[in-house]
Amino acid sequence: MLRHLLAMFLALQCGLAAALTQAEVMAGAERLYRERMQELAAQHQLDADPAFHERVLRIAKPLLAQAMHDYPESAAWAWEIHTAPGGDENAYAMAGGKMLISRAYVHKLSLSDAELAMLLAHEICHSVLRHNLVEYQEAMRVAPEWRERPFAELEEAVDNDSALMRKLAPLGIRQEQEADREGLKLAWRAGWQGPALARYFHKLMRSSHAPNFEQFAHPAPSQRWKAAQELAAALEAAGH
Ligand SMILES: [Zn+2]
């Protein structure tokens, strides 16, 4: 017991990955997000299209209210949604509700409001389901040497170390499926119709070069579309 406490104490002192908490993951996400937003601002790209930005915020607002209700921990977070014109980062949500949505991606898929709600709800669910923390914990399980290394290095490695990324790909697929499923349910609870939400996955499949194949850490688009249709039908049958 004492040895365990001492190890914990040392890990906390050194910021070792082994002692990782949600608070630390959120602090790390905040730092990375801030850097990226500052870069975008310096390039005059941050929220640069007011009409697109307002559309995203308008659709996100009731979804965030639903998320804060359903996942009470997230009510205390400083949620942030920014938009960028480019397509490199389609859409993402980091720990603590730090989101970025690309206009190029939304326009390329010609998303309706319901389909955009599905995309946003999917991203919101990555945050409320603590997917960053779960990913770091999985990294330490599949590659235990990371337990003894600083968290800041692990944070970098999950996006850049190809050997580690390969080991994490199965979890990545499960997290995408979970964000699809819980996102669709969240948006449905917020008042959207299931089939209209599910159409997002049809557009995703149509725009894909290989709809039946798994891309890196993502389920096959055709599978996502099939799963979304089944879930939407089940929700509609259950009624609001
Ligand atoms: Zn995702």
CSV table of C-alpha atoms and ligand atoms in Angstrom, one decimal:
chain,number,residue,atom,x,y,z
A,1,MET,CA,0.0,0.0,0.0
A,2,LEU,CA,2.7,2.4,1.1
A,3,ARG,CA,4.8,1.5,-2.0
A,4,HIS,CA,1.8,2.1,-4.2
A,5,LEU,CA,1.1,5.5,-2.6
A,6,LEU,CA,4.8,6.5,-3.0
A,7,ALA,CA,4.7,5.4,-6.7
A,8,MET,CA,1.6,7.5,-7.2
A,9,PHE,CA,3.1,10.5,-5.4
A,10,LEU,CA,6.3,10.3,-7.6
A,11,ALA,CA,4.2,9.9,-10.7
A,12,LEU,CA,2.1,13.0,-9.9
A,13,GLN,CA,5.3,15.0,-9.1
A,14,CYS,CA,6.8,14.1,-12.5
A,15,GLY,CA,3.7,14.3,-14.6
A,16,LEU,CA,4.1,10.7,-15.5
A,17,ALA,CA,1.5,9.1,-17.8
A,18,ALA,CA,0.8,6.4,-15.2
A,19,ALA,CA,-1.0,8.9,-12.9
A,20,LEU,CA,-3.0,10.5,-15.6
A,21,THR,CA,-6.3,12.2,-14.6
A,22,GLN,CA,-9.2,13.7,-16.7
A,23,ALA,CA,-8.2,17.1,-15.3
A,24,GLU,CA,-4.7,16.7,-16.7
A,25,VAL,CA,-6.0,15.5,-20.0
A,26,MET,CA,-8.3,18.5,-20.2
A,27,ALA,CA,-5.4,20.9,-19.3
A,28,GLY,CA,-3.3,19.3,-22.1
A,29,ALA,CA,-6.2,19.6,-24.6
A,30,GLU,CA,-6.7,23.2,-23.6
A,31,ARG,CA,-3.0,24.0,-24.3
A,32,LEU,CA,-3.0,22.2,-27.7
A,33,TYR,CA,-6.3,23.8,-28.7
A,34,ARG,CA,-5.2,27.3,-27.7
A,35,GLU,CA,-2.0,26.9,-29.8
A,36,ARG,CA,-4.0,25.8,-32.9
A,37,MET,CA,-6.6,28.6,-32.4
A,38,GLN,CA,-3.8,31.2,-32.2
A,39,GLU,CA,-2.3,29.9,-35.4
A,40,LEU,CA,-5.6,30.1,-37.2
A,41,ALA,CA,-6.2,33.6,-35.8
A,42,ALA,CA,-2.7,34.7,-37.0
A,43,GLN,CA,-3.7,33.5,-40.5
A,44,HIS,CA,-7.0,35.3,-40.3
A,45,GLN,CA,-8.8,32.0,-40.6
A,46,LEU,CA,-10.4,31.7,-37.1
A,47,ASP,CA,-14.2,31.9,-37.4
A,48,ALA,CA,-13.5,33.8,-40.7
A,49,ASP,CA,-16.9,33.1,-42.3
A,50,PRO,CA,-19.5,34.7,-39.9
A,51,ALA,CA,-22.5,33.1,-41.6
A,52,PHE,CA,-21.0,29.6,-41.4
A,53,HIS,CA,-19.8,30.2,-37.8
A,54,GLU,CA,-23.2,31.4,-36.7
A,55,ARG,CA,-24.9,28.4,-38.4
A,56,VAL,CA,-22.6,26.0,-36.5
A,57,LEU,CA,-23.2,27.7,-33.2
A,58,ARG,CA,-27.0,27.8,-33.8
A,59,ILE,CA,-27.2,24.1,-34.4
A,60,ALA,CA,-24.7,23.3,-31.7
A,61,LYS,CA,-26.4,25.2,-28.9
A,62,PRO,CA,-29.4,22.8,-28.2
A,63,LEU,CA,-27.0,19.8,-28.6
A,64,LEU,CA,-24.7,21.2,-26.0
A,65,ALA,CA,-27.6,21.9,-23.6
A,66,GLN,CA,-28.6,18.3,-24.1
A,67,ALA,CA,-25.1,17.0,-23.5
A,68,MET,CA,-24.7,19.1,-20.3
A,69,HIS,CA,-28.0,17.7,-19.1
A,70,ASP,CA,-27.2,14.0,-20.0
A,71,TYR,CA,-23.5,14.1,-19.0
A,72,PRO,CA,-23.5,16.5,-15.9
A,73,GLU,CA,-19.7,16.5,-15.6
A,74,SER,CA,-19.6,18.4,-18.9
A,75,ALA,CA,-21.9,21.2,-17.6
A,76,ALA,CA,-18.8,22.7,-15.8
A,77,TRP,CA,-16.6,22.6,-18.9
A,78,ALA,CA,-15.7,25.8,-20.8
A,79,TRP,CA,-17.1,24.4,-24.1
A,80,GLU,CA,-15.7,26.1,-27.2
A,81,ILE,CA,-16.6,25.8,-30.9
A,82,HIS,CA,-14.5,27.5,-33.5
A,83,THR,CA,-14.7,27.2,-37.3
A,84,ALA,CA,-12.0,27.3,-39.9
A,85,PRO,CA,-12.2,27.5,-43.7
A,86,GLY,CA,-9.7,24.7,-44.5
A,87,GLY,CA,-10.3,21.0,-45.0
A,88,ASP,CA,-7.2,19.5,-43.3
A,89,GLU,CA,-9.0,19.1,-40.0
A,90,ASN,CA,-12.6,18.0,-40.9
A,91,ALA,CA,-14.0,18.3,-37.4
A,92,TYR,CA,-12.7,17.3,-34.0
A,93,ALA,CA,-13.5,17.6,-30.3
A,94,MET,CA,-10.9,17.3,-27.6
A,95,ALA,CA,-11.2,16.7,-23.9
A,96,GLY,CA,-13.2,19.3,-22.1
A,97,GLY,CA,-15.3,20.2,-25.1
A,98,LYS,CA,-12.8,22.0,-27.4
A,99,MET,CA,-14.1,21.7,-30.9
A,100,LEU,CA,-13.1,22.8,-34.4
A,101,ILE,CA,-15.3,22.4,-37.5
A,102,SER,CA,-14.1,22.9,-41.1
A,103,ARG,CA,-16.3,24.8,-43.5
A,104,ALA,CA,-14.7,23.0,-46.5
A,105,TYR,CA,-15.7,19.7,-45.1
A,106,VAL,CA,-19.3,20.7,-44.3
A,107,HIS,CA,-19.7,22.3,-47.8
A,108,LYS,CA,-18.0,19.4,-49.6
A,109,LEU,CA,-20.7,17.1,-48.2
A,110,SER,CA,-23.5,19.7,-48.6
A,111,LEU,CA,-24.7,19.0,-45.1
A,112,SER,CA,-28.3,19.8,-44.3
A,113,ASP,CA,-28.9,21.2,-40.8
A,114,ALA,CA,-29.9,17.8,-39.5
A,115,GLU,CA,-26.7,16.2,-41.0
A,116,LEU,CA,-24.6,19.0,-39.5
A,117,ALA,CA,-26.3,18.3,-36.2
A,118,MET,CA,-25.2,14.6,-36.5
A,119,LEU,CA,-21.6,15.7,-37.2
A,120,LEU,CA,-21.6,18.0,-34.2
A,121,ALA,CA,-23.3,15.5,-31.9
A,122,HIS,CA,-20.7,12.9,-32.9
A,123,GLU,CA,-17.9,15.3,-32.0
A,124,ILE,CA,-19.6,16.4,-28.7
A,125,CYS,CA,-19.8,12.7,-27.7
A,126,HIS,CA,-16.0,12.2,-28.2
A,127,SER,CA,-15.6,14.8,-25.4
A,128,VAL,CA,-18.4,13.7,-23.0
A,129,LEU,CA,-17.3,10.0,-23.4
A,130,ARG,CA,-13.8,11.0,-22.4
A,131,HIS,CA,-12.3,9.5,-25.5
A,132,ASN,CA,-8.9,11.2,-25.1
A,133,LEU,CA,-8.4,9.8,-21.5
A,134,VAL,CA,-9.5,6.3,-22.6
A,135,GLU,CA,-7.1,6.5,-25.5
A,136,TYR,CA,-4.1,7.4,-23.3
A,137,GLN,CA,-5.1,4.6,-20.9
A,138,GLU,CA,-5.3,2.1,-23.7
A,139,ALA,CA,-1.9,3.3,-25.0
A,140,MET,CA,-0.4,2.4,-21.5
A,141,ARG,CA,-2.1,-1.0,-21.6
A,142,VAL,CA,-0.9,-2.0,-25.1
A,143,ALA,CA,2.5,-0.3,-24.7
A,144,PRO,CA,3.3,-0.4,-20.9
A,145,GLU,CA,6.6,1.4,-21.3
A,146,TRP,CA,4.6,4.6,-21.7
A,147,ARG,CA,3.5,4.4,-18.0
A,148,GLU,CA,7.0,5.6,-17.0
A,149,ARG,CA,7.2,8.4,-19.5
A,150,PRO,CA,5.9,12.0,-19.2
A,151,PHE,CA,2.3,12.5,-20.2
A,152,ALA,CA,3.3,15.4,-22.5
A,153,GLU,CA,5.3,12.8,-24.6
A,154,LEU,CA,2.4,10.4,-24.8
A,155,GLU,CA,0.1,13.2,-25.8
A,156,GLU,CA,2.4,13.9,-28.8
A,157,ALA,CA,2.9,10.2,-29.6
A,158,VAL,CA,-0.8,9.2,-30.0
A,159,ASP,CA,-0.9,11.4,-33.1
A,160,ASN,CA,2.6,11.0,-34.4
A,161,ASP,CA,4.2,7.6,-33.3
A,162,SER,CA,3.0,5.3,-36.1
A,163,ALA,CA,3.8,2.1,-34.1
A,164,LEU,CA,1.7,3.3,-31.2
A,165,MET,CA,-1.0,4.5,-33.6
A,166,ARG,CA,-1.3,1.1,-35.2
A,167,LYS,CA,-1.8,-0.5,-31.8
A,168,LEU,CA,-4.5,2.1,-31.0
A,169,ALA,CA,-6.4,1.7,-34.3
A,170,PRO,CA,-8.9,-1.0,-33.0
A,171,LEU,CA,-9.8,1.4,-30.1
A,172,GLY,CA,-10.1,4.2,-32.6
A,173,ILE,CA,-12.7,2.2,-34.5
A,174,ARG,CA,-14.7,1.4,-31.4
A,175,GLN,CA,-14.6,5.1,-30.3
A,176,GLU,CA,-15.9,6.2,-33.7
A,177,GLN,CA,-18.7,3.7,-33.5
A,178,GLU,CA,-19.5,4.8,-30.0
A,179,ALA,CA,-19.5,8.5,-31.0
A,180,ASP,CA,-21.8,7.7,-34.0
A,181,ARG,CA,-24.3,5.8,-31.8
A,182,GLU,CA,-24.3,8.0,-28.8
A,183,GLY,CA,-24.2,11.1,-31.0
A,184,LEU,CA,-27.2,10.0,-33.0
A,185,LYS,CA,-29.1,9.3,-29.7
A,186,LEU,CA,-28.1,12.7,-28.2
A,187,ALA,CA,-29.3,14.7,-31.3
A,188,TRP,CA,-32.5,12.6,-31.3
A,189,ARG,CA,-33.1,13.4,-27.7
A,190,ALA,CA,-32.5,17.1,-28.6
A,191,GLY,CA,-35.4,16.9,-31.0
A,192,TRP,CA,-34.0,15.9,-34.4
A,193,GLN,CA,-35.6,13.1,-36.5
A,194,GLY,CA,-33.5,9.9,-36.5
A,195,PRO,CA,-33.6,9.2,-40.3
A,196,ALA,CA,-32.6,12.8,-41.1
A,197,LEU,CA,-29.6,12.5,-38.8
A,198,ALA,CA,-28.6,9.1,-40.3
A,199,ARG,CA,-28.4,10.7,-43.8
A,200,TYR,CA,-25.1,12.2,-42.7
A,201,PHE,CA,-23.6,8.8,-43.0
A,202,HIS,CA,-25.1,8.3,-46.4
A,203,LYS,CA,-23.3,11.4,-47.6
A,204,LEU,CA,-20.1,10.3,-45.9
A,205,MET,CA,-20.3,6.9,-47.7
A,206,ARG,CA,-21.1,8.5,-51.1
A,207,SER,CA,-18.1,10.8,-50.8
A,208,SER,CA,-15.7,8.0,-49.8
A,209,HIS,CA,-13.4,6.4,-52.4
A,210,ALA,CA,-13.6,3.0,-50.6
A,211,PRO,CA,-17.0,2.9,-48.9
A,212,ASN,CA,-16.6,-0.8,-47.9
A,213,PHE,CA,-13.1,-0.6,-46.3
A,214,GLU,CA,-12.0,0.5,-42.9
A,215,GLN,CA,-9.7,3.5,-43.1
A,216,PHE,CA,-7.1,4.0,-40.5
A,217,ALA,CA,-8.9,3.9,-37.1
A,218,HIS,CA,-12.3,4.5,-38.7
A,219,PRO,CA,-15.0,1.9,-39.5
A,220,ALA,CA,-16.0,1.4,-43.1
A,221,PRO,CA,-18.4,4.2,-44.2
A,222,SER,CA,-21.0,1.6,-45.5
A,223,GLN,CA,-21.0,0.0,-42.0
A,224,ARG,CA,-21.5,3.4,-40.3
A,225,TRP,CA,-24.5,4.1,-42.7
A,226,LYS,CA,-26.0,0.7,-42.0
A,227,ALA,CA,-25.6,1.0,-38.2
A,228,ALA,CA,-27.1,4.6,-38.3
A,229,GLN,CA,-30.1,3.5,-40.3
A,230,GLU,CA,-30.8,0.7,-37.9
A,231,LEU,CA,-30.5,2.9,-34.8
A,232,ALA,CA,-32.6,5.7,-36.4
A,233,ALA,CA,-35.4,3.2,-37.2
A,234,ALA,CA,-35.3,1.8,-33.6
A,235,LEU,CA,-35.5,5.3,-32.1
A,236,GLU,CA,-38.4,6.3,-34.4
A,237,ALA,CA,-40.2,3.1,-33.5
A,238,ALA,CA,-39.7,3.9,-29.8
A,239,GLY,CA,-41.0,7.5,-30.3
A,240,HIS,CA,-39.9,10.7,-28.6
B,1,ZN,ZN,-15.0,10.8,-34.6
